[in-house]
């Protein structure tokens, strides 16, 4: 069964600093990997995804992530944090079932941006 | 234009009651999902329907029953509510040819007293 571990339940960075949110996965098949963002009192929004092909994927709002099979990792980065990036971030791996994707989420990382 | 909508947004009720949460999507998607987010923000899938057929059914108590009257709707009915059912419930949908991208609704915060 697939699983995801996010290292650090809370990450705090200064505005303009590098953002690095860590995610490691376990999967018995080539994984589909995702990062979702949840702003306060809102639903989840897809930031980026890796399915096949290029291992460095770019998403919305300047975020990117790199799939590293040898490290079973899919860390999320952004070169320069903005105050608007403060949110909860979820890494997920999917178990593909005919007609659907069963997303298995990590426990989430709360990102705080200091002015 | 709301893509995935849920009603109500907030639901406060007493233990033992029966309640329903409604979900509608106007994206033309065939697959819909229900997720539960607990007080520690942990998200877990509950159900998924594809074209009105149940295809994912996680280890959820029988008190939870999804109903899909058509492809655009997936409702969640909960019988005999318990304190532990308090959570935020999210509906999501995905396109039949692009199932790897799910679109989430705004969530329904259920509080059981």
Coordinates of C-alpha atoms in Angstrom, one line a residue:
Chain A
X1 CA 0.0 0.0 0.0
X2 CA 1.1 3.5 -0.8
X3 CA 2.0 5.9 2.0
X4 CA 3.5 9.4 2.4
X5 CA 5.5 11.0 5.2
X6 CA 5.9 14.7 5.4
X7 CA 8.9 15.7 7.5
X8 CA 8.0 18.6 9.8
X9 CA 4.4 19.5 10.7
X10 CA 5.3 23.2 10.9
X11 CA 7.8 25.1 8.8
X12 CA 8.5 28.8 9.4
X13 CA 10.5 30.9 7.0
X14 CA 11.1 34.6 6.4
X15 CA 9.6 36.5 3.5
X16 CA 11.9 36.2 0.6
X17 CA 13.6 33.1 1.9
X18 CA 13.7 29.7 0.3
X19 CA 10.8 27.4 1.0
X20 CA 11.5 23.7 1.3
X21 CA 8.8 21.2 2.3
X22 CA 9.8 17.6 2.6
X23 CA 7.9 14.6 1.4
X24 CA 8.9 10.9 1.2
X25 CA 6.7 8.2 -0.2
X26 CA 6.4 4.5 -0.3
X27 CA 4.9 2.8 -3.3
X28 CA 5.0 -0.7 -4.8
X29 CA 4.4 0.7 -8.3
X30 CA 5.7 3.8 -10.1
X31 CA 4.0 6.6 -8.1
X32 CA 1.9 9.4 -9.1
X33 CA 2.8 12.2 -6.7
X34 CA 1.0 15.4 -5.8
X35 CA 1.3 18.6 -3.7
X36 CA -1.9 20.3 -2.7
X37 CA -2.3 23.6 -0.8
X38 CA -5.1 24.4 1.6
X39 CA -5.7 28.0 2.6
X40 CA -7.5 28.7 5.9
X41 CA -11.2 27.6 5.7
X42 CA -10.9 26.5 2.1
X43 CA -10.7 23.3 0.1
X44 CA -7.6 21.9 -1.4
X45 CA -6.0 23.2 -4.6
X46 CA -3.6 21.3 -6.7
X47 CA -0.1 22.9 -6.8
X48 CA 1.6 20.4 -9.0
X49 CA 1.8 16.7 -9.9
X50 CA 4.3 14.2 -11.2
X51 CA 3.0 11.3 -13.2
X52 CA 5.6 10.4 -15.8
X53 CA 8.3 12.1 -17.8
X54 CA 10.4 15.0 -16.5
X55 CA 11.3 14.6 -12.8
X56 CA 11.3 18.3 -12.1
X57 CA 7.8 19.6 -12.2
X58 CA 6.7 23.2 -12.0
X59 CA 3.4 24.2 -10.5
X60 CA 1.4 27.3 -9.7
X61 CA 2.6 30.3 -7.7
X62 CA 6.2 29.6 -8.4
X63 CA 6.4 26.2 -6.7
X64 CA 8.3 23.3 -8.1
X65 CA 9.1 19.7 -6.9
X66 CA 11.6 17.1 -8.0
X67 CA 10.8 13.4 -8.1
X68 CA 13.8 11.4 -6.9
X69 CA 13.2 7.7 -7.2
X70 CA 16.5 6.7 -5.5
X71 CA 15.6 8.8 -2.5
X72 CA 11.8 8.1 -2.7
X73 CA 11.3 11.8 -2.2
X74 CA 9.2 14.6 -3.8
X75 CA 10.2 17.7 -2.0
X76 CA 8.4 21.0 -2.7
X77 CA 10.4 24.2 -3.1
X78 CA 10.0 27.9 -3.9
X79 CA 12.9 30.2 -4.2
X80 CA 11.4 33.2 -2.5
X81 CA 8.5 33.0 0.0
X82 CA 5.6 35.5 -0.1
X83 CA 3.3 36.2 2.7
X84 CA 0.5 34.8 0.6
X85 CA 2.2 31.4 0.7
X86 CA 1.1 30.9 4.3
X87 CA -1.1 27.8 4.3
X88 CA -1.2 24.1 4.9
X89 CA 0.5 21.9 2.3
X90 CA -0.2 18.3 1.7
X91 CA 1.8 15.7 -0.2
X92 CA 0.0 12.8 -1.7
X93 CA 0.5 9.6 -3.6
X94 CA -2.2 8.0 -5.6
X95 CA -3.4 4.4 -6.0
X96 CA -4.8 4.2 -9.4
X97 CA -8.2 2.4 -9.6
X98 CA -10.1 2.1 -12.8
X99 CA -12.0 5.4 -13.2
X100 CA -10.6 7.0 -10.1
X101 CA -7.5 8.0 -8.2
X102 CA -7.3 7.1 -4.5
X103 CA -5.2 9.8 -3.0
X104 CA -3.2 8.9 0.1
X105 CA -2.2 12.1 1.9
X106 CA 0.7 12.9 4.3
X107 CA -0.1 14.6 7.6
X108 CA 0.4 18.1 6.2
X109 CA 2.9 20.8 6.8
X110 CA 1.8 24.2 8.0
X111 CA 3.9 26.9 6.4
X112 CA 4.3 30.2 8.2
X113 CA 5.9 33.2 6.6
X114 CA 7.6 35.8 8.9
X115 CA 7.7 39.4 7.7
Chain B
X1 CA -19.0 29.8 -11.5
X2 CA -18.5 27.3 -8.7
X3 CA -16.9 24.1 -9.9
X4 CA -17.5 21.8 -6.9
X5 CA -20.0 23.1 -4.4
X6 CA -21.1 21.7 -1.0
X7 CA -24.1 22.4 1.2
X8 CA -24.2 23.2 4.0
X9 CA -20.9 24.9 4.8
X10 CA -21.4 24.4 8.5
X11 CA -23.5 21.8 10.2
X12 CA -24.0 21.6 14.0
X13 CA -26.1 18.8 15.4
X14 CA -26.7 16.6 18.3
X15 CA -25.4 13.0 18.8
X16 CA -27.8 10.4 17.5
X17 CA -29.2 12.6 14.7
X18 CA -29.2 11.8 11.0
X19 CA -27.8 14.4 8.6
X20 CA -26.9 14.8 4.9
X21 CA -24.3 16.8 3.1
X22 CA -24.8 17.5 -0.6
X23 CA -22.2 17.9 -3.3
X24 CA -22.6 19.1 -6.8
X25 CA -20.1 19.6 -9.6
X26 CA -20.6 21.4 -12.9
X27 CA -17.4 20.3 -14.5
X28 CA -18.9 17.4 -16.4
X29 CA -16.7 14.9 -14.5
X30 CA -17.7 11.3 -14.1
X31 CA -15.9 10.5 -10.8
X32 CA -16.7 12.0 -7.5
X33 CA -15.1 11.5 -4.0
X34 CA -15.7 12.1 -0.3
X35 CA -12.8 12.8 2.0
X36 CA -12.8 13.4 5.8
X37 CA -10.3 15.8 7.4
X38 CA -10.1 15.3 11.2
X39 CA -9.1 17.9 13.8
X40 CA -5.4 17.2 13.2
X41 CA -5.9 18.1 9.5
X42 CA -5.4 14.5 8.5
X43 CA -7.2 13.7 5.2
X44 CA -8.5 10.3 4.3
X45 CA -10.7 9.1 1.4
X46 CA -14.0 7.6 2.3
X47 CA -15.8 6.9 -1.0
X48 CA -15.6 7.3 -4.7
X49 CA -18.3 7.0 -7.4
X50 CA -17.6 6.7 -11.1
X51 CA -20.7 7.3 -13.3
X52 CA -23.0 6.6 -10.3
X53 CA -21.2 3.3 -9.5
X54 CA -19.4 2.9 -6.2
X55 CA -15.7 2.0 -6.9
X56 CA -13.9 3.0 -3.7
X57 CA -15.3 2.2 -0.3
X58 CA -12.8 2.6 2.5
X59 CA -13.3 1.2 6.0
X60 CA -16.0 3.6 6.9
X61 CA -18.8 2.7 9.4
X62 CA -22.1 1.6 7.9
X63 CA -23.6 4.7 9.3
X64 CA -22.1 6.6 6.4
X65 CA -23.9 6.0 3.1
X66 CA -23.1 7.8 -0.1
X67 CA -25.8 8.4 -2.7
X68 CA -25.2 9.4 -6.3
X69 CA -28.5 10.3 -8.0
X70 CA -26.6 11.4 -11.2
X71 CA -23.1 12.0 -12.3
X72 CA -23.1 15.6 -11.1
X73 CA -24.1 14.8 -7.5
X74 CA -22.7 12.8 -4.7
X75 CA -24.4 13.2 -1.3
X76 CA -23.3 11.8 2.0
X77 CA -25.8 10.7 4.5
X78 CA -24.8 10.0 8.1
X79 CA -27.0 8.1 10.5
X80 CA -26.8 8.1 14.3
X81 CA -24.1 10.8 14.5
X82 CA -21.3 10.3 17.0
X83 CA -18.9 12.8 18.6
X84 CA -16.1 11.3 16.5
X85 CA -17.8 12.2 13.3
X86 CA -17.0 15.8 13.9
X87 CA -14.7 16.8 11.1
X88 CA -14.5 18.7 7.8
X89 CA -15.9 16.7 4.9
X90 CA -14.6 17.5 1.4
X91 CA -16.2 16.5 -1.9
X92 CA -14.0 16.2 -5.0
X93 CA -14.4 15.3 -8.6
X94 CA -12.1 14.3 -11.5
X95 CA -12.4 14.0 -15.3
X96 CA -12.7 10.5 -16.7
X97 CA -9.6 11.0 -19.0
X98 CA -7.6 13.0 -16.4
X99 CA -8.3 11.2 -13.2
X100 CA -5.0 12.3 -11.7
X101 CA -6.3 15.8 -11.1
X102 CA -9.1 16.2 -8.5
X103 CA -11.0 19.3 -7.9
X104 CA -12.1 19.9 -4.3
X105 CA -15.1 21.6 -2.9
X106 CA -14.9 24.2 0.0
X107 CA -15.7 21.6 2.6
X108 CA -18.5 21.1 5.2
X109 CA -17.6 21.5 8.8
X110 CA -19.6 19.1 10.9
X111 CA -19.8 19.5 14.6
X112 CA -21.5 16.9 16.7
X113 CA -22.4 17.9 20.2

